[in-house]
C-alpha cells in the first residue's frame, strides 16, 4: 500500500486488525449461516472510527488518506471475511464518497455523520433484472411531480439491500436520451412505496446480504436528487475508479490470506513420507502465486498514486479490476488444489476464500465489460457495442 500523506497507516492497520480479531472472527461463521451481519456490527465499526476514515472531521470522519480505506478492505479480505469486505466497500468506499463528492451541503450533513457512526447503512442500486452492465438499458423511471419526483421500478443484486437505510438509486429521467437521461436519487428506505424482496441466496459471501428492491409510486422530495438531473451516468463514470480500487484491494487481501493458509497447510500436511511443501509441484505453484500477487500489487499501488493525484482514468480502473479479480480466482483455485479433498470442505477456510472470490469478476463491471473498456481506449467503440 502506497504510504498516505499523513502516515496514519500503522495506527489504523492495528485498529482494523484488532477489531476484526475481537469483534468479527468469533461471530463470522454464525453470520455466514444467517445470511447477514447484525446492525450492531456497523455501529461498532463506527465507534472504532472505521467507517469515516477519509471523511472530513466536520462530517464525523477522521480526515485521513483515502488509501487507508483500501487498506481496511485488504485486511478484512485477508482475514477471510469476503462478505464483510463487499458490504464495507459499498458503504464506506462507494456510497459515502458519492455523497461527499456530489451531494449538497445539506445532503452531506443529513447522511454522512450517521453513516460514519454506523447508525445509517448505505447501498447503491444500479443493476436490474434486464440491465446489468448495460446501465443505459435500465427500466427504473423517475418522473417529475409538483413537489419533487415519482420513482417506479426495481433493482437486483443490491449489496446491503436488506439492511440499508439509504440507497443511491439510478433511474431514467429522460428515456429518450440514452445514457444522458440517467439521474441519481437518495432514497430513504422508510418512505412509502419502498419494499424489499426475500434475501438472495448466493454461492459465496453469505454474510453480505443481497436484495431485490422495489419502488412503487415512491414519492421523493426535490432535494432527493443527487447532483444534476441527467448527469447520473457521468457521475458513475467519475466514481467507478474508486469502486474498482476497492475490488482490487479485496482481491489482494484475499490472495494474501489464501496464500498464508496454504503455506501453513503444506508445511504440516504429509504425503508419501514427507511434507507436501517439499514436492516440486507445490513449490512451483506457490512461487507462481507469490509472483502474481507482487505483480498485481505493483499496479495497484501505481493506481492508488494516480487516484490520489486525480489522474486515474477509466482504462486504468478497468485494467486493474480485470487483472486482479481474475488473478484472485486463478491463484486461490491453485491454492485450494494443494489442499486436496480437504479444500472442498467447509472445515477448511480456503473453501470460503474460493467461493467468495467468484463474484469479484462479476460486480463493479464484469470481466467482459472491462475488456471492452480497455479495447475502446485502443480502437474506439465498435459497431457491435
Coordinates of C-alpha atoms in Angstrom, one line a residue:
X1 CA 0.0 0.0 0.0
X2 CA 1.4 3.4 -1.0
X3 CA 2.1 5.5 2.1
X4 CA -0.6 8.1 2.7
X5 CA 0.5 11.7 3.2
X6 CA -0.4 11.8 6.9
X7 CA 1.2 8.3 7.6
X8 CA -1.6 7.1 9.9
X9 CA -1.3 3.7 8.3
X10 CA 0.2 1.8 11.2
X11 CA -2.3 3.2 13.7
X12 CA -5.3 2.4 11.5
X13 CA -3.9 -1.0 10.5
X14 CA -3.5 -2.1 14.1
X15 CA -7.0 -0.8 14.9
X16 CA -8.5 -2.7 11.9
X17 CA -6.7 -5.9 12.7
X18 CA -7.7 -5.9 16.4
X19 CA -11.3 -5.1 15.6
X20 CA -11.6 -8.0 13.2
X21 CA -10.0 -10.4 15.6
X22 CA -12.1 -9.3 18.6
X23 CA -15.5 -8.3 17.1
X24 CA -15.7 -10.3 13.8
X25 CA -13.8 -13.5 13.9
X26 CA -15.7 -15.1 16.9
X27 CA -19.1 -14.5 15.1
X28 CA -18.4 -14.7 11.4
X29 CA -19.5 -18.3 10.9
X30 CA -22.8 -17.5 12.6
X31 CA -23.3 -14.5 10.3
X32 CA -22.5 -16.7 7.3
X33 CA -25.2 -19.1 8.3
X34 CA -27.7 -16.3 9.0
X35 CA -27.0 -14.7 5.6
X36 CA -26.4 -11.2 7.0
X37 CA -24.5 -9.3 9.6
X38 CA -26.2 -7.6 12.6
X39 CA -26.8 -3.8 12.6
X40 CA -24.8 -3.7 15.8
X41 CA -21.6 -4.5 13.8
X42 CA -22.0 -1.3 11.8
X43 CA -22.3 0.7 15.0
X44 CA -19.2 -1.0 16.4
X45 CA -17.3 -0.2 13.2
X46 CA -18.5 3.4 13.6
X47 CA -17.4 3.6 17.2
X48 CA -14.0 2.3 16.2
X49 CA -13.6 5.1 13.7
X50 CA -13.5 2.7 10.7
X51 CA -16.5 3.9 8.7
X52 CA -15.5 7.5 8.0
X53 CA -11.7 7.1 7.7
X54 CA -11.2 9.6 4.9
X55 CA -14.3 11.7 5.6
X56 CA -13.7 15.3 6.9
X57 CA -13.8 15.6 10.7
X58 CA -16.6 18.1 10.4
X59 CA -18.8 15.4 9.0
X60 CA -17.9 12.8 11.6
X61 CA -14.8 11.3 9.9
X62 CA -11.1 11.1 10.7
X63 CA -9.8 13.1 7.8
X64 CA -7.2 10.5 6.9
X65 CA -6.0 9.5 3.4
X66 CA -8.3 7.5 1.2
X67 CA -5.7 4.8 0.8
X68 CA -6.4 3.7 4.4
X69 CA -9.9 2.7 3.4
X70 CA -8.3 0.4 0.8
X71 CA -6.1 -0.9 3.5
X72 CA -9.2 -1.7 5.6
X73 CA -10.7 -3.6 2.7
X74 CA -7.5 -5.5 2.1
X75 CA -7.2 -6.6 5.8
X76 CA -10.9 -7.6 6.0
X77 CA -10.4 -9.8 2.9
X78 CA -7.0 -11.1 4.2
X79 CA -8.7 -12.5 7.3
X80 CA -11.3 -14.3 5.2
X81 CA -14.3 -12.1 5.6
X82 CA -15.2 -11.6 2.0
X83 CA -18.9 -10.8 2.6
X84 CA -18.0 -8.1 5.1
X85 CA -15.4 -6.7 2.7
X86 CA -18.0 -6.3 0.0
X87 CA -20.5 -4.7 2.3
X88 CA -17.9 -2.3 3.7
X89 CA -16.8 -1.4 0.2
X90 CA -20.3 -0.4 -0.7
X91 CA -20.9 1.6 2.4
X92 CA -17.6 3.3 3.1
X93 CA -15.8 3.3 -0.2
X94 CA -18.6 3.9 -2.7
X95 CA -21.8 5.4 -1.2
X96 CA -20.0 7.8 1.2
X97 CA -17.7 9.2 -1.5
X98 CA -20.7 9.7 -3.8
X99 CA -22.3 11.9 -1.2
X100 CA -19.1 13.7 -0.3
X101 CA -18.2 14.5 -4.0
X102 CA -21.6 15.1 -5.5
X103 CA -24.0 15.9 -2.6
X104 CA -25.1 19.4 -1.5
X105 CA -24.0 20.6 1.9
X106 CA -27.5 19.7 3.3
X107 CA -27.3 16.2 1.9
X108 CA -23.9 15.6 3.3
X109 CA -24.9 16.9 6.7
X110 CA -28.0 14.8 6.8
X111 CA -26.5 11.5 5.8
X112 CA -22.7 11.3 6.3
X113 CA -22.3 11.7 10.1
X114 CA -24.9 9.0 10.6
X115 CA -23.1 6.8 8.0
X116 CA -19.8 7.4 9.8
X117 CA -21.3 6.4 13.1
X118 CA -22.9 3.2 11.6
X119 CA -26.4 4.4 12.5
X120 CA -27.2 4.6 8.8
X121 CA -26.3 1.8 6.4
X122 CA -25.8 2.7 2.7
X123 CA -26.3 0.8 -0.6
X124 CA -26.2 1.7 -4.2
X125 CA -28.7 0.4 -6.7
X126 CA -27.7 0.2 -10.4
X127 CA -28.4 -3.4 -11.6
X128 CA -31.8 -4.5 -12.8
X129 CA -33.2 -7.9 -13.9
X130 CA -32.8 -6.9 -17.5
X131 CA -30.0 -4.4 -17.2
X132 CA -26.7 -5.4 -15.6
X133 CA -23.6 -3.9 -17.0
X134 CA -25.7 -2.1 -19.7
X135 CA -26.9 0.7 -17.5
X136 CA -28.3 2.6 -20.4
X137 CA -31.0 -0.1 -20.7
X138 CA -32.4 0.4 -17.2
X139 CA -36.1 0.5 -16.8
X140 CA -36.5 2.2 -13.5
X141 CA -38.0 5.6 -14.1
X142 CA -38.1 8.9 -12.1
X143 CA -40.7 11.5 -13.3
X144 CA -41.2 15.0 -12.1
X145 CA -44.1 15.9 -9.9
X146 CA -45.3 19.2 -8.4
X147 CA -43.3 18.5 -5.2
X148 CA -40.3 16.5 -6.5
X149 CA -40.1 13.1 -8.1
X150 CA -42.0 9.8 -8.5
X151 CA -39.9 6.7 -8.6
X152 CA -41.0 3.4 -10.1
X153 CA -39.1 0.2 -10.9
X154 CA -36.9 -2.4 -9.3
X155 CA -33.2 -3.2 -8.7
X156 CA -31.5 -6.6 -8.3
X157 CA -28.4 -7.9 -6.6
X158 CA -28.1 -5.0 -4.2
X159 CA -25.4 -5.4 -1.6
X160 CA -26.6 -4.2 1.9
X161 CA -30.1 -4.1 0.4
X162 CA -31.8 -5.8 3.3
X163 CA -30.4 -3.5 6.0
X164 CA -29.9 -0.3 4.0
X165 CA -31.4 2.9 5.4
X166 CA -30.2 5.0 2.4
X167 CA -30.0 3.8 -1.2
X168 CA -28.5 5.7 -4.1
X169 CA -30.8 4.7 -6.9
X170 CA -30.0 5.1 -10.6
X171 CA -33.1 5.9 -12.7
X172 CA -34.0 7.2 -16.1
X173 CA -35.4 10.7 -16.0
X174 CA -35.3 11.1 -19.8
X175 CA -35.9 7.8 -21.5
X176 CA -35.2 9.3 -24.9
X177 CA -31.7 10.5 -24.0
X178 CA -29.9 7.1 -23.5
X179 CA -27.1 7.3 -21.0
X180 CA -27.6 11.1 -20.8
X181 CA -31.0 10.5 -19.4
X182 CA -29.9 8.8 -16.2
X183 CA -30.1 10.6 -12.8
X184 CA -29.2 9.6 -9.2
X185 CA -31.5 9.8 -6.2
X186 CA -31.1 9.5 -2.5
X187 CA -33.8 7.1 -1.3
X188 CA -34.8 7.0 2.3
X189 CA -35.9 3.4 2.8
X190 CA -38.6 4.3 5.3
X191 CA -40.6 6.1 2.6
X192 CA -43.9 4.6 1.4
X193 CA -43.5 2.8 -1.9
X194 CA -40.2 1.2 -1.0
X195 CA -40.0 -2.5 -0.4
X196 CA -37.5 -5.4 -0.4
X197 CA -37.8 -8.9 -1.7
X198 CA -36.6 -12.0 0.1
X199 CA -32.8 -12.2 0.6
X200 CA -31.0 -13.6 -2.4
X201 CA -29.1 -16.8 -1.7
X202 CA -25.6 -16.9 -3.2
X203 CA -22.9 -19.4 -3.5
X204 CA -20.4 -17.2 -1.6
X205 CA -20.1 -14.1 0.5
X206 CA -23.1 -15.3 2.5
X207 CA -22.7 -12.8 5.3
X208 CA -23.2 -10.0 2.9
X209 CA -26.9 -9.5 2.5
X210 CA -28.1 -9.1 -1.1
X211 CA -31.6 -8.0 -2.0
X212 CA -34.0 -7.1 -4.8
X213 CA -35.5 -3.6 -4.2
X214 CA -38.9 -2.3 -5.4
X215 CA -40.1 1.3 -5.9
X216 CA -43.8 1.6 -6.4
X217 CA -45.1 5.1 -6.8
X218 CA -42.4 6.2 -4.4
X219 CA -42.6 10.0 -3.9
X220 CA -39.3 11.8 -3.4
X221 CA -38.7 15.5 -2.5
X222 CA -36.8 17.7 -4.9
X223 CA -33.7 17.5 -2.6
X224 CA -33.5 13.8 -3.1
X225 CA -31.9 14.3 -6.5
X226 CA -28.1 13.7 -6.1
X227 CA -26.2 16.1 -8.3
X228 CA -27.8 17.4 -11.6
X229 CA -30.6 15.7 -13.5
X230 CA -29.3 13.8 -16.5
X231 CA -25.7 13.7 -15.2
X232 CA -26.0 10.3 -13.4
X233 CA -24.0 8.3 -15.9
X234 CA -21.2 10.9 -15.8
X235 CA -21.2 10.6 -12.0
X236 CA -21.0 6.8 -12.2
X237 CA -18.0 7.0 -14.6
X238 CA -16.4 9.6 -12.2
X239 CA -16.7 7.3 -9.2
X240 CA -16.0 3.9 -10.8
X241 CA -12.2 4.2 -10.4
X242 CA -12.5 4.2 -6.6
X243 CA -15.1 1.4 -6.6
X244 CA -12.7 -0.7 -8.7
X245 CA -9.8 0.1 -6.5
X246 CA -11.8 -1.3 -3.7
X247 CA -12.4 -4.5 -5.6
X248 CA -8.7 -4.8 -6.3
X249 CA -7.9 -4.2 -2.6
X250 CA -10.2 -7.0 -1.7
X251 CA -8.5 -9.3 -4.3
X252 CA -5.0 -8.5 -2.9
X253 CA -6.1 -9.2 0.6
X254 CA -7.8 -12.4 -0.2
X255 CA -4.9 -13.7 -2.2
X256 CA -2.5 -12.9 0.6
X257 CA -4.8 -14.6 3.1
X258 CA -5.3 -17.7 0.9
X259 CA -1.5 -18.0 0.4
X260 CA -0.8 -17.8 4.1
X261 CA -3.4 -20.6 4.8
X262 CA -1.8 -22.7 2.1
X263 CA 1.7 -22.2 3.3
X264 CA 0.7 -23.4 6.8
X265 CA -1.1 -26.4 5.4
X266 CA 1.7 -27.7 3.0
X267 CA 4.3 -27.3 5.8
X268 CA 2.2 -29.5 8.1
X269 CA 0.5 -32.0 5.8
X270 CA 2.5 -35.0 4.8
X271 CA 2.2 -37.4 1.9
X272 CA 4.4 -40.2 0.8
X273 CA 6.6 -39.7 3.9
X274 CA 7.3 -36.0 3.5
X275 CA 5.7 -32.6 3.8
X276 CA 3.5 -31.6 0.9
X277 CA 5.6 -28.4 0.7
X278 CA 8.7 -30.4 -0.3
X279 CA 7.2 -31.5 -3.6
X280 CA 8.3 -29.5 -6.6
X281 CA 4.8 -29.0 -7.9
X282 CA 3.8 -27.4 -4.6
X283 CA 6.8 -25.2 -4.5
X284 CA 6.5 -24.1 -8.1
X285 CA 2.7 -23.4 -7.7
X286 CA 3.2 -21.2 -4.6
X287 CA 6.1 -19.4 -6.2
X288 CA 3.8 -18.5 -9.1
X289 CA 1.1 -17.3 -6.7
X290 CA 3.6 -15.1 -4.9
X291 CA 4.9 -13.7 -8.1
X292 CA 1.4 -12.9 -9.4
X293 CA 0.4 -11.2 -6.1
X294 CA 3.5 -9.0 -6.1
X295 CA 3.0 -8.0 -9.8
X296 CA -0.7 -7.2 -9.1
X297 CA 0.3 -5.1 -6.0
X298 CA 2.7 -3.1 -8.1
X299 CA 0.0 -2.0 -10.5
X300 CA -2.5 -1.5 -7.6
X301 CA -0.1 0.9 -5.9
X302 CA 0.5 2.7 -9.1
X303 CA -3.2 3.3 -9.4
X304 CA -3.5 4.4 -5.8
X305 CA -0.9 7.0 -6.5
X306 CA -2.7 8.1 -9.7
X307 CA -6.0 8.3 -7.9
X308 CA -4.5 10.5 -5.2
X309 CA -3.3 12.9 -7.9
X310 CA -6.6 12.8 -9.7
X311 CA -5.0 11.1 -12.7
X312 CA -6.5 7.6 -12.6
X313 CA -8.8 7.1 -15.6
X314 CA -11.4 4.5 -16.6
X315 CA -9.0 2.4 -18.5
X316 CA -6.6 2.2 -15.6
X317 CA -9.5 1.1 -13.4
X318 CA -10.7 -1.5 -16.0
X319 CA -7.2 -3.0 -16.3
X320 CA -6.8 -3.1 -12.5
X321 CA -10.2 -4.7 -11.9
X322 CA -9.9 -7.2 -14.8
X323 CA -6.5 -8.4 -13.8
X324 CA -6.8 -8.6 -10.1
X325 CA -10.2 -10.1 -9.9
X326 CA -9.3 -12.8 -12.5
X327 CA -6.0 -13.3 -10.7
X328 CA -7.8 -13.8 -7.4
X329 CA -9.9 -16.6 -8.8
X330 CA -6.9 -18.2 -10.5
X331 CA -4.5 -18.1 -7.6
X332 CA -7.0 -19.2 -4.9
X333 CA -8.0 -22.1 -7.1
X334 CA -4.3 -23.1 -7.3
X335 CA -4.1 -22.8 -3.5
X336 CA -7.2 -24.9 -2.9
X337 CA -5.9 -27.6 -5.2
X338 CA -2.9 -28.1 -2.8
X339 CA -5.3 -29.0 0.0
X340 CA -6.7 -31.9 -2.0
X341 CA -10.1 -33.1 -0.9
X342 CA -9.9 -31.1 2.3
X343 CA -10.0 -27.9 0.3
X344 CA -13.5 -28.9 -0.8
X345 CA -14.8 -29.0 2.8
X346 CA -16.2 -26.1 4.8
X347 CA -14.0 -27.3 7.7
X348 CA -11.0 -25.6 6.0
X349 CA -11.3 -21.8 5.4
X350 CA -9.7 -22.0 2.0
X351 CA -13.1 -23.1 0.7
X352 CA -14.7 -19.8 1.7
X353 CA -11.8 -17.9 0.1
X354 CA -12.6 -19.8 -3.1
X355 CA -16.3 -19.3 -3.1
X356 CA -16.1 -15.6 -2.1
X357 CA -13.7 -14.9 -4.9
X358 CA -16.0 -15.8 -7.8
X359 CA -18.3 -12.7 -7.6
X360 CA -15.3 -10.4 -7.9
X361 CA -15.2 -10.9 -11.7
X362 CA -19.0 -10.0 -11.9
X363 CA -19.8 -7.0 -9.8
X364 CA -18.4 -3.5 -10.5
X365 CA -18.4 -4.5 -14.1
X366 CA -17.9 -8.0 -15.5
X367 CA -14.5 -9.0 -16.9
X368 CA -16.0 -8.9 -20.4
X369 CA -17.1 -5.3 -19.9
X370 CA -13.6 -4.4 -18.5
X371 CA -12.1 -5.9 -21.7
X372 CA -14.5 -3.8 -23.8
X373 CA -13.5 -0.6 -21.9
X374 CA -9.8 -1.4 -22.5
X375 CA -10.4 -2.1 -26.2
X376 CA -12.2 1.1 -26.7
X377 CA -9.2 3.0 -25.4
X378 CA -7.2 1.3 -28.1
X379 CA -9.6 1.0 -31.1
X380 CA -12.7 3.2 -30.2
X381 CA -16.2 1.9 -29.9
X382 CA -17.2 -1.0 -32.2
X383 CA -20.4 -1.1 -34.2
X384 CA -21.4 -4.2 -32.2
X385 CA -21.1 -2.4 -28.9

